[in-house]
Every structure is written in C-alpha cells, then in structure tokens.
GROMACS .gro file of C-alpha atoms in nm:
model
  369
    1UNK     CA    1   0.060   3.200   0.778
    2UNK     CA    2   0.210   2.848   0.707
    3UNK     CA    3   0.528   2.798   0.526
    4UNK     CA    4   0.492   2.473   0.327
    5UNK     CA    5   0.817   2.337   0.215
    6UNK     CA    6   0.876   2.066   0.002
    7UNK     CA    7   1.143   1.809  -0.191
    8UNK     CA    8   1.189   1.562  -0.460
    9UNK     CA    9   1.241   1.246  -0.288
   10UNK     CA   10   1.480   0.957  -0.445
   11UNK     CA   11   1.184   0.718  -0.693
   12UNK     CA   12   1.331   0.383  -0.673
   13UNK     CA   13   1.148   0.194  -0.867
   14UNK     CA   14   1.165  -0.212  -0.825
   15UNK     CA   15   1.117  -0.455  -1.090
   16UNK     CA   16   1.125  -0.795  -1.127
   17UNK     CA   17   1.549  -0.787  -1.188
   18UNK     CA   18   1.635  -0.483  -1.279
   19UNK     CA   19   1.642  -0.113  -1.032
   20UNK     CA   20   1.602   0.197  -1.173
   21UNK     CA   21   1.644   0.575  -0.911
   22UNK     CA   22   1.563   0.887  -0.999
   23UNK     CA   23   1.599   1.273  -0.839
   24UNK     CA   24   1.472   1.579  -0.975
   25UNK     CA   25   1.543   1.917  -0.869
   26UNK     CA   26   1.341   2.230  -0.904
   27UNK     CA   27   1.479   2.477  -1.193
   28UNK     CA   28   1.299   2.777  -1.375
   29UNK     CA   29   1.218   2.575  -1.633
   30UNK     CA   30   1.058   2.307  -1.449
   31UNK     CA   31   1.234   2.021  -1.319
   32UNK     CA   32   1.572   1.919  -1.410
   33UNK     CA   33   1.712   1.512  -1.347
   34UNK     CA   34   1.946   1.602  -1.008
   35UNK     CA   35   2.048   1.205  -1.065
   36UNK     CA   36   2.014   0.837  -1.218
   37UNK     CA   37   2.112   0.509  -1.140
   38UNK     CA   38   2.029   0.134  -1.298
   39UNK     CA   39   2.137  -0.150  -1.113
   40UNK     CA   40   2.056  -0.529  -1.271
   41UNK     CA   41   2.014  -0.784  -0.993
   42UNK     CA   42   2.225  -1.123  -1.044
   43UNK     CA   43   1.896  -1.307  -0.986
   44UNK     CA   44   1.499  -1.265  -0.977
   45UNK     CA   45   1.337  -1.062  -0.693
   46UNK     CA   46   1.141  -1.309  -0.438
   47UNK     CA   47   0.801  -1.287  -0.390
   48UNK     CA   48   0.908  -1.240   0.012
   49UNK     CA   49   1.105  -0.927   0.051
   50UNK     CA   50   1.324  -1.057   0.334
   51UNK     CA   51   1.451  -1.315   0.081
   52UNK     CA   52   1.650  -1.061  -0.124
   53UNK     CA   53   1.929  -0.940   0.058
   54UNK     CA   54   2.082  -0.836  -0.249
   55UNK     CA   55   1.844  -0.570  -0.303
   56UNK     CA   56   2.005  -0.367   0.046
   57UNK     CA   57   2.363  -0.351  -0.148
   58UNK     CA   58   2.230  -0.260  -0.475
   59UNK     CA   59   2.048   0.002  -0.354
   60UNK     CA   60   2.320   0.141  -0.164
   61UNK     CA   61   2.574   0.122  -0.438
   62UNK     CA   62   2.292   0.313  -0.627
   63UNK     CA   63   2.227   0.605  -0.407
   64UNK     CA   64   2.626   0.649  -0.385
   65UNK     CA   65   2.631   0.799  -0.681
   66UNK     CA   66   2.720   1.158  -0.565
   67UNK     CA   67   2.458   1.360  -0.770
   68UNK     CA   68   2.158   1.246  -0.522
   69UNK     CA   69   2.067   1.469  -0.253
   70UNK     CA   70   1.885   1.313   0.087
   71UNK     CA   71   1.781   1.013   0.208
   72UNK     CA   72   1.436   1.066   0.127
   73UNK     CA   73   1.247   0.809  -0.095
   74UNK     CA   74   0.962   0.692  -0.255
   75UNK     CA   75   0.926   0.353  -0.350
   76UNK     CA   76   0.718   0.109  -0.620
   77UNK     CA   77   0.729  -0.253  -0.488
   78UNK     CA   78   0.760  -0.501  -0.718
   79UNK     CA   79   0.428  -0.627  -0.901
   80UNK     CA   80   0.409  -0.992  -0.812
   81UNK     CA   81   0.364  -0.834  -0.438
   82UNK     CA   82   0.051  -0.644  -0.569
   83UNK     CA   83  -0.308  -0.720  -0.645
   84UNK     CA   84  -0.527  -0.486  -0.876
   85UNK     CA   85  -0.901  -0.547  -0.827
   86UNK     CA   86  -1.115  -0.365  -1.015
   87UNK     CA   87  -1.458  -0.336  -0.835
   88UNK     CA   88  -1.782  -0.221  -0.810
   89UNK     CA   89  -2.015  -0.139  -0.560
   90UNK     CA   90  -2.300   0.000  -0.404
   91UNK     CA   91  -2.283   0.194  -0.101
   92UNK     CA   92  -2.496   0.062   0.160
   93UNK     CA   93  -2.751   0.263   0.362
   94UNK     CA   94  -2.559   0.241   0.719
   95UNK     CA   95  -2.190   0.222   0.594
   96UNK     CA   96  -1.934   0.450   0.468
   97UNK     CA   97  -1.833   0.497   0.152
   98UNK     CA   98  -1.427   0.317   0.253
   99UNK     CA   99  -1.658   0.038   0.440
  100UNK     CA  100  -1.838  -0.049   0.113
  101UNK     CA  101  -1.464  -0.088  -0.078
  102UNK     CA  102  -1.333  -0.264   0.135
  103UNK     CA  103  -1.639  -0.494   0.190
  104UNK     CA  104  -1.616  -0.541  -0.192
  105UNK     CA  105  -1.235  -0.571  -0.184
  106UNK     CA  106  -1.271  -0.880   0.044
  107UNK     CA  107  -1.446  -1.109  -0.184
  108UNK     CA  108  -1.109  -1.093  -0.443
  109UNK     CA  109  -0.827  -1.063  -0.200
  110UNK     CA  110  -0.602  -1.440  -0.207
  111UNK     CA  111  -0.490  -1.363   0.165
  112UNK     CA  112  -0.732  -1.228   0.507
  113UNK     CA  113  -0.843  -0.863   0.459
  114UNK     CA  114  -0.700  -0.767   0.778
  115UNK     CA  115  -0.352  -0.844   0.654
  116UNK     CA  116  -0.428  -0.607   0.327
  117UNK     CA  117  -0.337  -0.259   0.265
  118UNK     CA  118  -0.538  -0.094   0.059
  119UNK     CA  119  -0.526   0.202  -0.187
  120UNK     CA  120  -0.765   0.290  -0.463
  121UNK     CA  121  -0.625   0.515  -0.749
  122UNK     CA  122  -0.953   0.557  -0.945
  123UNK     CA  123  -1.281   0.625  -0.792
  124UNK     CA  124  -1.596   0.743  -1.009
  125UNK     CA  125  -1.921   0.710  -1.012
  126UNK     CA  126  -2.117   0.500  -1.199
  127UNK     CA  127  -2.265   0.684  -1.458
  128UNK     CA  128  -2.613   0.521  -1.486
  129UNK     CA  129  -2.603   0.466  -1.094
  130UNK     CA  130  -2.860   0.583  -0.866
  131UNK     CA  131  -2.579   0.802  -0.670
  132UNK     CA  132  -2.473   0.541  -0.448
  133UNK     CA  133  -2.297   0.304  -0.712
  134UNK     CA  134  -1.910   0.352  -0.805
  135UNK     CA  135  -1.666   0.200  -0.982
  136UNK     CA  136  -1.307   0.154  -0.806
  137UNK     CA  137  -0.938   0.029  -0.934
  138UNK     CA  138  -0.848  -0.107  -0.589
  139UNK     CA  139  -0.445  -0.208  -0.503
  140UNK     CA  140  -0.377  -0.462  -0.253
  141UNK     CA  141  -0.048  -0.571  -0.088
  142UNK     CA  142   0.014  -0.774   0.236
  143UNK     CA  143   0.052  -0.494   0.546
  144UNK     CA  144   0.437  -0.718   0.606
  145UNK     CA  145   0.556  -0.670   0.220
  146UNK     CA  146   0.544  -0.292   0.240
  147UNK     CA  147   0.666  -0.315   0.624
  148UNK     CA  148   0.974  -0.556   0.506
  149UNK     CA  149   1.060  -0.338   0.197
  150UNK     CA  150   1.030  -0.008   0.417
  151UNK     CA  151   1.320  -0.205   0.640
  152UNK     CA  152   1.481  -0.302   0.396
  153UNK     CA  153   1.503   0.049   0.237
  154UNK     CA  154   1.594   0.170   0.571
  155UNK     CA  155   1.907  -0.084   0.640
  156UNK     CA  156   2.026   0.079   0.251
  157UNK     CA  157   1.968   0.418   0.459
  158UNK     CA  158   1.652   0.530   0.291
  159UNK     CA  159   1.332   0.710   0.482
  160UNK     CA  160   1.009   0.575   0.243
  161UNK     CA  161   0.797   0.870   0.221
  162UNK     CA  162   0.554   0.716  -0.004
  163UNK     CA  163   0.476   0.354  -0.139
  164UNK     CA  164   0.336   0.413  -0.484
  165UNK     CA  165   0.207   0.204  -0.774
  166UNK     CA  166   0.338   0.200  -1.123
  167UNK     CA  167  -0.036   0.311  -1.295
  168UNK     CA  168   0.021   0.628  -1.058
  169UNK     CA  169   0.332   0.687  -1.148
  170UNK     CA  170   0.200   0.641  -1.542
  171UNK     CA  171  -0.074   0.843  -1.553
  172UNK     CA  172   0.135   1.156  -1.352
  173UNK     CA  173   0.410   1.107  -1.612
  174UNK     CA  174   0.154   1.126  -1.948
  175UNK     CA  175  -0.019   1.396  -1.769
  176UNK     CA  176   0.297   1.622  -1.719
  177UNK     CA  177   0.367   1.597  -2.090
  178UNK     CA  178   0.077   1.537  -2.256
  179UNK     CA  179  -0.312   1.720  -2.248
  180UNK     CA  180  -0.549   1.549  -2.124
  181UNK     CA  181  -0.908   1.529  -2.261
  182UNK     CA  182  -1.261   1.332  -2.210
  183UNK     CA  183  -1.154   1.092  -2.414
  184UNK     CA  184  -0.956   0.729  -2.316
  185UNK     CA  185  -0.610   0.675  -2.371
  186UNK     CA  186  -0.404   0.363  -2.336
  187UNK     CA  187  -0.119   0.354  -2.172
  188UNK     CA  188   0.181   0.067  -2.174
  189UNK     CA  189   0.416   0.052  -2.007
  190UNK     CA  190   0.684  -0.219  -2.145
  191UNK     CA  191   0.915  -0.366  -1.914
  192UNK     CA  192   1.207  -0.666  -1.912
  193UNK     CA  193   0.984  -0.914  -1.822
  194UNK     CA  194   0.682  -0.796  -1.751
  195UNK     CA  195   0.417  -0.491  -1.911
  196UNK     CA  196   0.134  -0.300  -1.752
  197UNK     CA  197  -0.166  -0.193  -1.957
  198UNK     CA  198  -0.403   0.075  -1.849
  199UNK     CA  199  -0.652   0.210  -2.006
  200UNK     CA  200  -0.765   0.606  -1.874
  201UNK     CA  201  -0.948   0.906  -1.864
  202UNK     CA  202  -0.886   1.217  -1.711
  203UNK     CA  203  -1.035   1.143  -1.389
  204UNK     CA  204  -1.072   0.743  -1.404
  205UNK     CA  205  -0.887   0.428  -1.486
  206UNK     CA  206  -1.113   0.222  -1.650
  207UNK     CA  207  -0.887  -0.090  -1.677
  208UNK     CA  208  -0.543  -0.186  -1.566
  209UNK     CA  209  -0.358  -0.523  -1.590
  210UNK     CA  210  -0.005  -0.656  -1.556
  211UNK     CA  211   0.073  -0.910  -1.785
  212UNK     CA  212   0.385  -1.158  -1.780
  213UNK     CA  213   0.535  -1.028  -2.091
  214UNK     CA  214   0.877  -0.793  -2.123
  215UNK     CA  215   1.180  -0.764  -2.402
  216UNK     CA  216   1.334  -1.027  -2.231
  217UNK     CA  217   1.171  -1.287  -2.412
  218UNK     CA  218   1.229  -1.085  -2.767
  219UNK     CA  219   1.616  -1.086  -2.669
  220UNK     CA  220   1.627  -1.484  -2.577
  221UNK     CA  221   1.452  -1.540  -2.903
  222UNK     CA  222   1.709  -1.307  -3.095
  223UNK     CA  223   1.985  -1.496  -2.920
  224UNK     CA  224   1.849  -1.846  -3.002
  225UNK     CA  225   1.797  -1.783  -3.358
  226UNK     CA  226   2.105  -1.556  -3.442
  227UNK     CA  227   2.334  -1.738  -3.246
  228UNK     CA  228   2.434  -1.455  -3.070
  229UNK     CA  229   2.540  -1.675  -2.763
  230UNK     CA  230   2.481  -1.451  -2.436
  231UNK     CA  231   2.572  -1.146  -2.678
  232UNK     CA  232   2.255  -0.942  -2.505
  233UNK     CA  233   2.346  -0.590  -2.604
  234UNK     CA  234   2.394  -0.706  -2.959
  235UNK     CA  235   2.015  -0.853  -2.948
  236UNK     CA  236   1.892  -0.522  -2.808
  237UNK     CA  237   2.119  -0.387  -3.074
  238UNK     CA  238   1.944  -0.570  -3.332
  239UNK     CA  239   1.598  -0.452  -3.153
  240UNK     CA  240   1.680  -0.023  -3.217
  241UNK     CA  241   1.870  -0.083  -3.554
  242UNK     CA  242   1.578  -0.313  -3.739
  243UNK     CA  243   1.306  -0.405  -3.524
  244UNK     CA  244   0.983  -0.411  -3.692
  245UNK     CA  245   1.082  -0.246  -4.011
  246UNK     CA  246   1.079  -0.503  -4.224
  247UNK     CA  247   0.729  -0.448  -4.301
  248UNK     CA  248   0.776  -0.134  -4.429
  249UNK     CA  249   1.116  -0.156  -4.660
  250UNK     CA  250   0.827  -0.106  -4.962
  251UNK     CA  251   0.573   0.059  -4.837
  252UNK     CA  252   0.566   0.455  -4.946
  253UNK     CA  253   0.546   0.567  -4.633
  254UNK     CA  254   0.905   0.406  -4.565
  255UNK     CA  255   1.143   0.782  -4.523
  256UNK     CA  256   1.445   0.606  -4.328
  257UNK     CA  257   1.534   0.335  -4.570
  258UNK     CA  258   1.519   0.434  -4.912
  259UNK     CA  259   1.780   0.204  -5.092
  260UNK     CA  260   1.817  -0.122  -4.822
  261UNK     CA  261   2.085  -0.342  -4.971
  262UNK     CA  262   2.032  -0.759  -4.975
  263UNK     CA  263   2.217  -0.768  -4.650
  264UNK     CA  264   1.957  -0.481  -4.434
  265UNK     CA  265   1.681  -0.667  -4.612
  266UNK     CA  266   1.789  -1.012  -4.521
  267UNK     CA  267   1.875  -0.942  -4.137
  268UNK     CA  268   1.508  -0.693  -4.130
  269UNK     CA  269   1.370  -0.995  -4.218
  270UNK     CA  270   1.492  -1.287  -4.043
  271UNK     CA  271   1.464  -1.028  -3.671
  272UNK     CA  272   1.089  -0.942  -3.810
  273UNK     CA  273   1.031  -1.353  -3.842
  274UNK     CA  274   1.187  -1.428  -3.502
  275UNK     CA  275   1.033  -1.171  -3.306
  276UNK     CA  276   0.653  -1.102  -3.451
  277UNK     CA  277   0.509  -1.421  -3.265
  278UNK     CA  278   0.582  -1.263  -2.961
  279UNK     CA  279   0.501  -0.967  -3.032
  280UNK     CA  280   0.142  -1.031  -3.197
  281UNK     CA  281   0.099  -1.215  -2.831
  282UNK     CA  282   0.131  -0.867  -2.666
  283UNK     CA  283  -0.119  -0.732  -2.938
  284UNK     CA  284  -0.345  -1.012  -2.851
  285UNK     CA  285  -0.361  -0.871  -2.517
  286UNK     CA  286  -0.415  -0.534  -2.607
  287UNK     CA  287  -0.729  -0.648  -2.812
  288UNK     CA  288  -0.850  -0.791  -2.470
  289UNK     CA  289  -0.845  -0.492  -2.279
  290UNK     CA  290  -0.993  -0.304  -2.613
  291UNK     CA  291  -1.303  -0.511  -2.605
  292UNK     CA  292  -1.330  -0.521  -2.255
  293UNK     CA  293  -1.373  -0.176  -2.209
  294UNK     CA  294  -1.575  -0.197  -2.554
  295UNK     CA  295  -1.863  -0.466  -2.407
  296UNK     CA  296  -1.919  -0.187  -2.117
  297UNK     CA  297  -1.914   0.101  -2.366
  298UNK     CA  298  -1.993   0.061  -2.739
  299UNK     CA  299  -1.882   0.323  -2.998
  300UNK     CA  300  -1.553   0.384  -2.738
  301UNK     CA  301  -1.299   0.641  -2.975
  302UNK     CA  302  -0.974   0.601  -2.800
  303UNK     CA  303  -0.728   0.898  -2.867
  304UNK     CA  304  -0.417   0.694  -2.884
  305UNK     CA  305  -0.167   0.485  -2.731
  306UNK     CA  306   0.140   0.595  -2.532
  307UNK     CA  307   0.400   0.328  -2.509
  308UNK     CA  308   0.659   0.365  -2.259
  309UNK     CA  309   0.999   0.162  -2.155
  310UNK     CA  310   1.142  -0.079  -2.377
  311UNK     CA  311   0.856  -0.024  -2.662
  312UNK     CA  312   1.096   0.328  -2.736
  313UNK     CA  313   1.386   0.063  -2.823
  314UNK     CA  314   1.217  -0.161  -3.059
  315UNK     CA  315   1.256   0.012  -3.436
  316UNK     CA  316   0.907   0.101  -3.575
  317UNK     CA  317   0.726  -0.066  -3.268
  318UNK     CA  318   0.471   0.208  -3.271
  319UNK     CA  319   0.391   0.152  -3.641
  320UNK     CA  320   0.314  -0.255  -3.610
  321UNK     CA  321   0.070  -0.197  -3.355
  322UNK     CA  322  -0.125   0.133  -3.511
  323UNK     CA  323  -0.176  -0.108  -3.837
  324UNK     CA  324  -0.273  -0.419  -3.615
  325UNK     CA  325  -0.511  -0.196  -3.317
  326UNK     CA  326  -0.618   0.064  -3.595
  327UNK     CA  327  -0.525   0.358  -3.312
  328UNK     CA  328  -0.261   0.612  -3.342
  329UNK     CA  329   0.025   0.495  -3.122
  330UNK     CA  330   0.327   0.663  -3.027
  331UNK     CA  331   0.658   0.501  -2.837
  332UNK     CA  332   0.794   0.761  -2.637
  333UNK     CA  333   1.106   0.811  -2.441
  334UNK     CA  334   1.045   1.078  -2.193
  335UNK     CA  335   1.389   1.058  -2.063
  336UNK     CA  336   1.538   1.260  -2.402
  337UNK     CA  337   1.291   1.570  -2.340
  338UNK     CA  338   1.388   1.660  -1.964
  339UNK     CA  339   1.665   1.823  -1.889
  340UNK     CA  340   1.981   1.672  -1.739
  341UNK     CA  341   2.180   1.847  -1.426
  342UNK     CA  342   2.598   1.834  -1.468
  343UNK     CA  343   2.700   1.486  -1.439
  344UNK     CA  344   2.426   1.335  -1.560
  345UNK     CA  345   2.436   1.086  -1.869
  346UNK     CA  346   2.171   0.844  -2.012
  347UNK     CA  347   2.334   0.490  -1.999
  348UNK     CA  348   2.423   0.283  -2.305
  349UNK     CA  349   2.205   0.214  -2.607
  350UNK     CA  350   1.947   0.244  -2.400
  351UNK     CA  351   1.918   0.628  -2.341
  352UNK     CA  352   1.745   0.593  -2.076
  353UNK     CA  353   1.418   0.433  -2.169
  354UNK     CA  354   1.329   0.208  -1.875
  355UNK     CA  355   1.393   0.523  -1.659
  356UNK     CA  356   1.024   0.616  -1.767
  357UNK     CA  357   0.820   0.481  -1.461
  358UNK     CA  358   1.116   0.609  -1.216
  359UNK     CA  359   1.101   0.894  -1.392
  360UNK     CA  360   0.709   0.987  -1.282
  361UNK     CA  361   0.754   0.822  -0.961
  362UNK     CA  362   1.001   1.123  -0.887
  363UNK     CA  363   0.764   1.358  -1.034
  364UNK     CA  364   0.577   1.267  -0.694
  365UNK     CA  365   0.664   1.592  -0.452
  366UNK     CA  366   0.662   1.546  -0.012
  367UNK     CA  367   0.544   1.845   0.136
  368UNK     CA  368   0.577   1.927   0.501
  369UNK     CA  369   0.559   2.270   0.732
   0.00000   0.00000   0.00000
C-alpha cells in the first residue's frame, strides 16, 4: 500500500514592489497560519529576474523569521513576466488535444513558442461545439524567467516546488471559503499597483485580465491633495477611516455614522472628491469585462463579486461598486477568519489584507511517497 505524505510549502508571492510569505500547518480544525512575512522592495521589480538582486536578501531576511518550517516553496512570479491568452480552438483530426493549444497559443505569444512555458488553468468545452471545440485560459512565461527566479529562490535557500499563477491561487482561496455554484462570480484581486480581474465558474474561467491599476495611485493622490508629504500610512489611514463613505453620511442605510460632525463630513468629502476619479477608472474596467462576457452570453446573472487585497482597506469600497455594477459585492479579508499559530501577528493597519493571494498560494499542498 503507498504511504503518501505531504507539506505546506512556504507561498511567496512576488509583486511588482512589495513580498508577501505564507506557511500553514495542518490542525484539527483545518489549517492554522505556521508563519507571515511582508517585505517592501526599495525599488520596482525588473522585468529580467537576474536584474533584482535585491529580491535574494529580502527573501532571506523573510524566511528568517523563526515560525517557518522547511525550505520548501512555491512561488507566483511577478505579472509583467506573464502572458494570459485566452483561446479557442478546434482540435484537429491528426493532432492532440496539447498540439491544438499550443498551435493556437503561438499566434498570441510576443516571443518564439519554443522559448514559452505553458500552463492552462481553464479548459472546457465549447458548449455549442461539435465535441472537438474548447475554450482555454492559457499562461505564458519565457522557459529563462521561471529558470532565473527558481535560481534565484535557490541562492535565498529555497527548493520551488511549484510555479503558480495568481487566478489559481484566487479561485483555490474563494473556493475554500466560499460554495461554489453554476453560476459566475467575479473575482478582484486589488493590489499596490496593479489588480487582476477574473471572472469564473465552478469549472471554467471565462475571463481574466491584469490591469495597471493598485492603491498606490489612491495614496499619491491623497498625499498630493492633503499635503500629507510622504506621510503614506496616514493616506492609507485616511483610506480605512473614510474611504468611500461620504456617499452615504444621509442615506438610511448609513448604521456607522449616525451624527458626523462638520469636521468627519468635511474630510469624507474632500478624500471621496480626491479619490472617486480613480476609482470610477477601476469600475470602468469592470464594466469591460461585464460586457465582454455579456456579448458571448446574454441574460448572464452573476452571483457577486469578491474583492480581495487592498479593496478590504478602503471604507465602504464594496458599497460604491454594488450601486455603480448593480451586483452584490463583498470586500473580504480572509486573513481575520484563519487561525493564527503562537507568534503570529497581522502587521499594522493593514491586518493582513494583501496576505490574501499568499494566503491561497499556501493553501497549495506537495505530496510525495
């Protein structure tokens, strides 16, 4: 009889500036967070791996921290190194089904196929195919990215188990918490400075896109406006304490702020006037990917929209785009309903937010004999 065993591996997940690490560990409840660790890099990640040798040091001061177990890792890339093609196809009469993606796969790719690797997350059938048509959300990266990251990871004295991608990770985290039914979801993830959209079913992803929009830009506009100088944690303050609320100090629905003096009203205001212009640019973007899934499938109910990341630190976030999209919408900040192991704190205002995609990158088990 075989004896499987198998471990939570380190998720490092790699962003455009900022590195987030998570461990779990198996308890009778579930999982528990064995360790966390956030490191901010002094300067943007390079498209070439080799040019960051900061990242080696950062991630070694990271995995220091005393609560992680193993050298074992698995690993999202950053997203400039990654293409996301969304294809379809017909399978040939004298080739495989792989030969037919990555015949398709060739005719998108910016650099020679034989330089790609490729994975495809979502793979269905079409539905008014003759059996041999499909629909596939195909990820491409350069063979010598993953190779130089997987070196890189190794000089920081990390084994990559896995490469994954951030819609993986996404989907296995809203799965673990939430049920899943027939009908599509969105899913957003909101990072510093940039977001992922994805739009899902239970067994397809019938849209995904990264887009070159993150908090960051809400914070610089804070600063500029407020004169806050480089006061950064007072913009993100500014962000959790008033947000978005402004638009509902009157409305009946309004349970958090019954009697707002001049001075709550005043600053609700002038953040809600500084920030909804970028904002309503994000919400321009989710009406894109709505009526692109829309022109392929009329009468589409979506069930809702799960925002994860930064979108749980911007006050009433969820509420400005279920008014704007007409879709219930939640923020959510998976990071306060899983247990913590001794040790273990959520950092700063924060509270762990931006954790989310490390978070179900760690959910990802290695099993061996």
């Amino acid at each position: 009889m075989l004896n499987f065993k198998s471990k939570y591996p380190i998720g490092i997940d790699i962003g455009s500036r900022n590195i987030y690490a998570v461990q779990l560990k198996e308890t009778r409840q579930g999982f528990a967070v064995r360790a966390l660790a956030h490191r901010e890099l002094e300067a943007e990640i390079e498209s070439i791996p080799d040019a960051n040798p900061g990242l080696v040091d950062a991630v070694k001061k990271m995995t220091k921290n005393r609560n992680f177990r193993g050298k074992s890792a698995v690993l999202h890339i950053p997203v400039k190194n990654i293409s996301v093609l969304p294809i379809r196809f017909k399978v040939g009469a004298t080739e495989t089904l792989e030969e037919a993606i990555l015949r398709e796969s060739e005719k998108y790719l910016s650099f020679p196929l034989e330089e790609a690797a490729l994975d495809y997350p979502s793979l269905t059938p079409e539905v008014d195919g003759d059996g041999d048509a499909y629909r596939a959300t195909v990820i491409a990266v350069r063979r010598k990215y993953i190779e130089q990251y997987l070196q890189l990871m190794k000089q920081a004295g990390l084994t990559v188990e896995a490469v994954d991608y951030r819609v993986s990770s996404l989907i296995r985290l809203y799965k673990h918490f939430h049920k899943v039914t027939k009908h599509p979801v969105i899913l957003c993830y909101i990072g510093y400075f940039e977001s992922m959209l994805a739009v899902v079913t239970e067994d397809s992803i019938i849209g995904q896109r990264i887009i070159p929009w993150g908090v960051h830009e809400l914070i610089e506009k804070i600063l500029a406006n407020l004169e806050l100088l480089k006061a950064k944690d007072n913009a993100r303050l500014l962000l959790k304490t008033h947000g978005l609320a402004y638009e509902d100090l009157e409305s009946a629905d309004n349970s958090d702020d019954r009697a707002p003096d001049a001075t709550m009203v005043n600053m609700r205001r002038a953040i809600f006037q500084v920030i909804t212009p970028s904002i309503d640019e994000l919400v321009f973007e989710f009406h894109k990917m709505i009526s692109g899934v829309m022109s392929e499938k009329q009468h589409t109910a979506f069930e809702g929209i799960y925002m994860y990341g930064h979108a749980a630190l911007i006050h009433h976030f969820d509420r400005y785009f279920e008014r704007r999209l007409n879709i219930p919408t939640r923020c959510i900040n998976p990071m306060t309903t899983v247990a913590l192991s001794d040790g273990n704190k959520l950092p700063g205002i924060d509270e762990g937010a931006p954790f989310a995609l490390a978070l179900g990158l760690a959910m990802r088990k290695v099993t061996w004999l």
